[in-house]
CSV table of C-alpha atoms in Angstrom, one decimal:
chain,number,residue,atom,x,y,z
A,1206,MET,CA,41.8,-16.6,-54.4
A,1207,THR,CA,40.7,-17.7,-57.2
A,1208,ASP,CA,38.7,-17.6,-59.8
A,1209,ALA,CA,35.5,-21.1,-59.2
A,1210,PRO,CA,36.2,-23.3,-63.1
A,1211,ASP,CA,32.8,-22.4,-63.2
A,1212,ALA,CA,32.6,-18.5,-62.0
A,1213,VAL,CA,31.0,-16.8,-63.8
A,1214,ALA,CA,31.3,-13.2,-65.2
A,1215,VAL,CA,28.0,-10.6,-63.9
A,1216,GLY,CA,26.8,-6.9,-65.3
A,1217,ARG,CA,25.9,-4.6,-62.5
A,1218,LEU,CA,24.3,-7.3,-58.7
A,1219,SER,CA,21.0,-4.5,-58.0
A,1220,GLY,CA,23.4,-5.8,-53.9
A,1221,HIS,CA,21.2,-7.6,-52.0
A,1222,VAL,CA,23.9,-9.1,-49.4
A,1223,ARG,CA,22.5,-12.7,-46.9
A,1224,PHE,CA,24.9,-14.2,-44.9
A,1225,GLU,CA,24.3,-18.2,-44.6
A,1226,ASP,CA,25.2,-20.0,-41.8
A,1227,VAL,CA,29.3,-18.6,-42.1
A,1228,SER,CA,31.7,-19.2,-40.8
A,1229,PHE,CA,35.9,-18.9,-41.1
A,1230,SER,CA,39.0,-19.6,-39.1
A,1231,TYR,CA,42.2,-18.2,-39.8
A,1232,ASP,CA,44.2,-21.1,-38.5
A,1233,HIS,CA,41.8,-23.5,-38.5
A,1234,ALA,CA,42.0,-23.2,-34.6
A,1235,ARG,CA,40.0,-21.1,-34.0
A,1236,GLU,CA,37.0,-19.8,-35.6
A,1237,ALA,CA,37.3,-16.2,-36.0
A,1238,LEU,CA,33.5,-16.3,-36.8
A,1239,LYS,CA,30.4,-18.8,-35.8
A,1240,GLU,CA,27.5,-19.0,-37.4
A,1241,VAL,CA,27.2,-15.4,-38.1
A,1242,SER,CA,23.6,-15.1,-40.5
A,1243,PHE,CA,21.8,-11.7,-41.7
A,1244,ASP,CA,19.7,-9.7,-44.9
A,1245,ALA,CA,20.9,-6.9,-46.4
A,1246,PRO,CA,18.7,-6.0,-48.9
A,1247,ALA,CA,19.6,-3.1,-51.5
A,1248,GLY,CA,19.9,0.0,-50.6
A,1249,GLN,CA,20.3,-1.1,-47.3
A,1250,THR,CA,22.7,0.3,-44.5
A,1251,ILE,CA,24.2,-1.5,-41.8
A,1252,ALA,CA,26.2,-1.0,-39.5
A,1253,LEU,CA,28.6,-3.3,-37.3
A,1254,VAL,CA,29.2,-2.3,-33.9
A,1255,GLY,CA,31.5,-4.8,-31.8
A,1256,ALA,CA,34.5,-4.6,-29.3
A,1257,THR,CA,38.3,-4.6,-31.6
A,1258,GLY,CA,38.6,-8.7,-32.8
A,1259,SER,CA,34.6,-9.3,-32.3
A,1260,GLY,CA,35.1,-10.5,-35.9
A,1261,LYS,CA,33.3,-6.8,-37.7
A,1262,SER,CA,36.4,-6.8,-40.1
A,1263,THR,CA,36.7,-10.1,-41.2
A,1264,THR,CA,33.4,-10.2,-41.9
A,1265,LEU,CA,33.4,-7.6,-44.6
A,1266,ASN,CA,37.0,-9.3,-46.1
A,1267,LEU,CA,34.2,-12.4,-46.3
A,1268,LEU,CA,31.9,-10.4,-48.7
A,1269,HIS,CA,34.7,-9.0,-51.0
A,1270,ARG,CA,36.6,-12.2,-51.2
A,1271,VAL,CA,39.6,-11.0,-49.7
A,1272,PHE,CA,39.0,-14.8,-47.7
A,1273,ASP,CA,36.1,-18.1,-48.8
A,1274,PRO,CA,34.0,-18.7,-45.5
A,1275,THR,CA,35.3,-22.0,-43.5
A,1276,GLU,CA,31.7,-22.8,-42.9
A,1277,GLY,CA,27.7,-21.7,-44.8
A,1278,ARG,CA,27.8,-19.0,-47.3
A,1279,VAL,CA,27.7,-15.3,-49.0
A,1280,THR,CA,25.4,-14.6,-51.5
A,1281,ILE,CA,24.3,-11.1,-53.8
A,1282,ASP,CA,21.4,-11.0,-54.7
A,1283,GLY,CA,20.6,-15.1,-54.8
A,1284,LEU,CA,23.9,-16.4,-56.6
A,1285,ASP,CA,27.0,-17.8,-54.1
A,1286,ILE,CA,30.2,-15.3,-54.1
A,1287,ARG,CA,32.7,-18.2,-54.9
A,1288,ALA,CA,30.3,-18.8,-57.7
A,1289,ILE,CA,31.4,-15.0,-59.6
A,1290,THR,CA,34.5,-14.5,-61.2
A,1291,LEU,CA,36.8,-11.9,-58.2
A,1292,GLU,CA,37.1,-9.3,-61.0
A,1293,SER,CA,33.1,-8.9,-61.6
A,1294,LEU,CA,32.5,-9.2,-57.7
A,1295,ARG,CA,34.8,-6.6,-56.9
A,1296,GLU,CA,33.3,-4.3,-59.9
A,1297,ASN,CA,30.4,-5.0,-57.7
A,1298,ILE,CA,32.2,-4.0,-54.7
A,1299,GLY,CA,33.7,-0.3,-53.0
A,1300,VAL,CA,36.0,-0.8,-50.4
A,1301,VAL,CA,37.0,2.4,-48.3
A,1302,PHE,CA,39.3,1.3,-45.5
A,1303,GLN,CA,41.2,3.2,-42.4
A,1304,GLU,CA,44.2,3.5,-43.9
A,1305,PRO,CA,43.6,4.4,-47.2
A,1306,PHE,CA,45.6,2.3,-50.0
A,1307,ILE,CA,47.2,5.8,-52.0
A,1308,PHE,CA,50.0,4.9,-55.0
A,1309,ALA,CA,53.4,7.3,-55.0
A,1310,ARG,CA,51.5,7.8,-59.4
A,1311,SER,CA,49.7,10.7,-60.2
A,1312,ILE,CA,46.0,11.8,-58.7
A,1313,GLU,CA,44.2,10.5,-62.2
A,1314,GLU,CA,46.6,7.1,-61.7
A,1315,ASN,CA,45.4,6.3,-57.9
A,1316,LEU,CA,41.5,7.2,-59.6
A,1317,ARG,CA,41.4,5.0,-62.8
A,1318,ILE,CA,42.4,2.2,-59.8
A,1319,GLY,CA,38.4,1.7,-60.2
A,1320,LYS,CA,38.0,2.3,-63.2
A,1321,PRO,CA,41.1,2.4,-65.7
A,1322,ASP,CA,38.9,3.0,-68.5
A,1323,ALA,CA,36.7,6.1,-66.9
A,1324,THR,CA,36.5,9.3,-68.5
A,1325,ARG,CA,38.1,13.0,-67.0
A,1326,ALA,CA,34.7,14.2,-67.0
A,1327,GLU,CA,33.6,10.9,-63.9
A,1328,MET,CA,36.5,11.7,-62.4
A,1329,GLU,CA,36.1,15.1,-61.9
A,1330,HIS,CA,31.8,14.3,-61.1
A,1331,ALA,CA,33.5,11.5,-58.7
A,1332,LEU,CA,35.5,13.9,-57.0
A,1333,GLU,CA,33.5,16.2,-56.9
A,1334,GLN,CA,31.4,14.0,-54.6
A,1335,ALA,CA,33.2,13.5,-52.5
A,1336,GLN,CA,34.1,17.3,-51.1
A,1337,ALA,CA,37.5,16.5,-53.1
A,1338,ILE,CA,37.8,18.3,-55.9
A,1339,GLU,CA,38.7,21.9,-54.9
A,1340,PHE,CA,42.2,20.2,-53.3
A,1341,VAL,CA,42.6,18.8,-56.9
A,1342,ARG,CA,42.6,22.2,-58.4
A,1343,ARG,CA,45.0,23.5,-56.2
A,1344,SER,CA,47.2,20.9,-57.0
A,1345,PRO,CA,50.2,21.9,-59.1
A,1346,ASN,CA,49.5,20.4,-61.3
A,1347,GLY,CA,45.1,19.0,-61.6
A,1348,LEU,CA,44.0,14.9,-61.9
A,1349,GLN,CA,48.7,15.2,-63.5
A,1350,THR,CA,49.6,16.7,-59.6
A,1351,VAL,CA,51.7,13.5,-58.9
A,1352,ILE,CA,51.1,11.6,-54.9
A,1353,GLY,CA,54.8,10.8,-53.2
A,1354,GLU,CA,54.4,7.0,-51.5
A,1355,ARG,CA,51.8,6.5,-49.8
A,1356,GLY,CA,50.7,10.0,-50.2
A,1357,ARG,CA,53.1,11.7,-48.0
A,1358,ASN,CA,52.1,14.4,-49.3
A,1359,LEU,CA,48.2,15.1,-48.9
A,1360,SER,CA,46.5,15.5,-45.8
A,1361,GLY,CA,44.8,12.3,-43.9
A,1362,GLY,CA,41.9,14.3,-45.1
A,1363,GLU,CA,42.4,14.0,-48.5
A,1364,ARG,CA,44.3,10.5,-48.5
A,1365,GLN,CA,40.6,9.5,-47.9
A,1366,ARG,CA,38.3,11.5,-49.9
A,1367,LEU,CA,40.9,10.9,-52.5
A,1368,SER,CA,39.9,7.2,-51.5
A,1369,ILE,CA,36.4,7.4,-51.6
A,1370,ALA,CA,36.7,9.2,-55.0
A,1371,ARG,CA,38.0,6.3,-55.9
A,1372,ALA,CA,34.8,3.8,-55.0
A,1373,LEU,CA,32.6,5.8,-56.0
A,1374,LEU,CA,34.5,6.0,-59.9
A,1375,LYS,CA,33.1,2.9,-60.1
A,1376,ASN,CA,29.6,3.4,-59.0
A,1377,PRO,CA,29.6,0.2,-57.5
A,1378,PRO,CA,26.1,-1.5,-56.1
A,1379,ILE,CA,27.7,-2.2,-52.5
A,1380,MET,CA,30.1,0.5,-50.6
A,1381,ILE,CA,32.3,-0.9,-48.0
A,1382,LEU,CA,33.6,1.3,-45.0
A,1383,ASP,CA,36.2,-0.3,-43.2
A,1384,GLU,CA,36.0,2.6,-40.1
A,1385,ALA,CA,37.4,5.3,-42.5
A,1386,THR,CA,37.6,8.6,-40.2
A,1387,SER,CA,38.1,6.7,-36.7
A,1388,ALA,CA,42.1,8.1,-37.8
A,1389,LEU,CA,41.2,11.8,-38.4
A,1390,ASP,CA,40.8,15.0,-36.3
A,1391,ALA,CA,37.5,16.0,-36.0
A,1392,LYS,CA,36.9,18.9,-38.6
A,1393,THR,CA,38.8,17.2,-40.6
A,1394,GLU,CA,36.0,13.8,-39.9
A,1395,HIS,CA,33.4,16.1,-40.5
A,1396,GLN,CA,34.6,16.5,-44.1
A,1397,VAL,CA,35.5,13.0,-44.7
A,1398,GLN,CA,32.0,12.3,-42.9
A,1399,GLN,CA,29.8,14.6,-46.2
A,1400,ALA,CA,31.4,12.4,-48.6
A,1401,ILE,CA,31.4,9.1,-47.1
A,1402,ASP,CA,27.5,10.6,-46.9
A,1403,ALA,CA,27.7,10.8,-50.9
A,1404,ALA,CA,29.3,6.5,-51.0
A,1405,MET,CA,26.5,5.6,-49.0
A,1406,ARG,CA,23.0,6.8,-50.7
A,1407,GLY,CA,21.5,4.5,-52.7
A,1408,ARG,CA,23.9,2.1,-52.3
A,1409,THR,CA,23.4,-2.0,-49.8
A,1410,THR,CA,26.4,-0.3,-47.6
A,1411,PHE,CA,28.2,-1.3,-44.7
A,1412,VAL,CA,29.5,0.8,-41.6
A,1413,ILE,CA,32.6,-0.1,-39.1
A,1414,ALA,CA,32.4,2.7,-37.6
A,1415,HIS,CA,32.2,4.6,-34.2
A,1416,ARG,CA,30.6,8.0,-34.8
A,1417,LEU,CA,27.3,7.3,-33.7
A,1418,SER,CA,25.7,9.6,-36.3
A,1419,THR,CA,26.5,7.5,-39.2
A,1420,ILE,CA,25.5,4.4,-36.4
A,1421,ARG,CA,22.0,5.6,-36.2
A,1422,SER,CA,21.1,6.5,-39.7
A,1423,ALA,CA,21.9,2.0,-40.3
A,1424,ASP,CA,19.1,0.2,-40.8
A,1425,CYS,CA,20.4,-3.0,-38.5
A,1426,ILE,CA,23.2,-2.9,-36.8
A,1427,LEU,CA,25.0,-6.3,-36.3
A,1428,VAL,CA,26.0,-6.4,-33.0
A,1429,PHE,CA,28.9,-8.9,-32.4
A,1430,ASP,CA,31.2,-10.0,-29.7
A,1431,GLN,CA,34.1,-13.0,-29.5
A,1432,GLY,CA,33.0,-13.6,-33.3
A,1433,ARG,CA,29.7,-14.2,-33.5
A,1434,ALA,CA,26.1,-11.4,-34.3
A,1435,ILE,CA,24.4,-11.5,-30.8
A,1436,GLU,CA,22.0,-8.7,-31.6
A,1437,SER,CA,20.4,-6.7,-34.3
A,1438,GLY,CA,18.0,-3.8,-35.2
A,1439,SER,CA,18.0,-0.1,-35.0
A,1440,PHE,CA,19.2,1.9,-33.2
A,1441,ASP,CA,15.7,2.9,-31.5
A,1442,GLU,CA,15.7,-1.6,-30.6
A,1443,LEU,CA,18.5,-1.7,-29.7
A,1444,THR,CA,18.9,1.3,-27.2
A,1445,ALA,CA,14.8,0.2,-26.0
A,1446,ALA,CA,16.5,-3.4,-25.3
A,1447,SER,CA,19.0,-1.9,-23.7
A,1448,SER,CA,17.5,0.7,-20.9
A,1449,PRO,CA,16.7,-0.2,-17.4
A,1450,ALA,CA,13.0,-0.5,-17.6
A,1451,SER,CA,12.9,-3.0,-20.8
A,1452,ARG,CA,16.4,-5.3,-18.3
A,1453,ARG,CA,13.3,-5.0,-16.0
A,1454,ARG,CA,10.3,-6.0,-17.7
A,1455,SER,CA,12.8,-9.3,-19.0
A,1456,SER,CA,13.7,-10.1,-15.7
């Protein structure tokens, strides 16, 4: 992915995201997304639900420009994201994946990937928000402790909390949480969920998750099926629409 010749660097965005009739195909034969449209006002939490392969992760990959749409456009604060430099776009978006990318470097170096010029105070604040400061302080050399390849000398929960701290260090207006707790056991998931709550606070947040509490509290839930967003609404609205009584009224 490269910058357009006339792409502009932007400062901090507000985080108002729109998908406008977005379609995408990986192989130009079968569409992975088909005319997806939605509006996410700044500060709202949007949950994406649906079966594996329904288009949830593809949608969020388009938001931080892993790919570009085949048709339609994605905007932030009214700007087509293809008109924004990749560097400044990604400075405005934090991403936490199901399997965090941890490098065989020190904890500090892993954090600085999120913000190379971060101060020690900023790093410690991000670690506190991510519920990670205690295990860092217990580590032999604190922030200078070297992590094994893929974080093998950290637990799953520690790796995920470090990944969340790295995303928080950028203090981005937009956060993407892609199955961030699905690989964790119940106890560890509860700890990481506290970090995720901090990551979501005051930001436009897109969540792919199976955790009912996260989906229930979302401002809007988008239901995906075979590349289309077939339903949207709050948890209560979607539950009411799928109830037997509602189905009888609509028949």
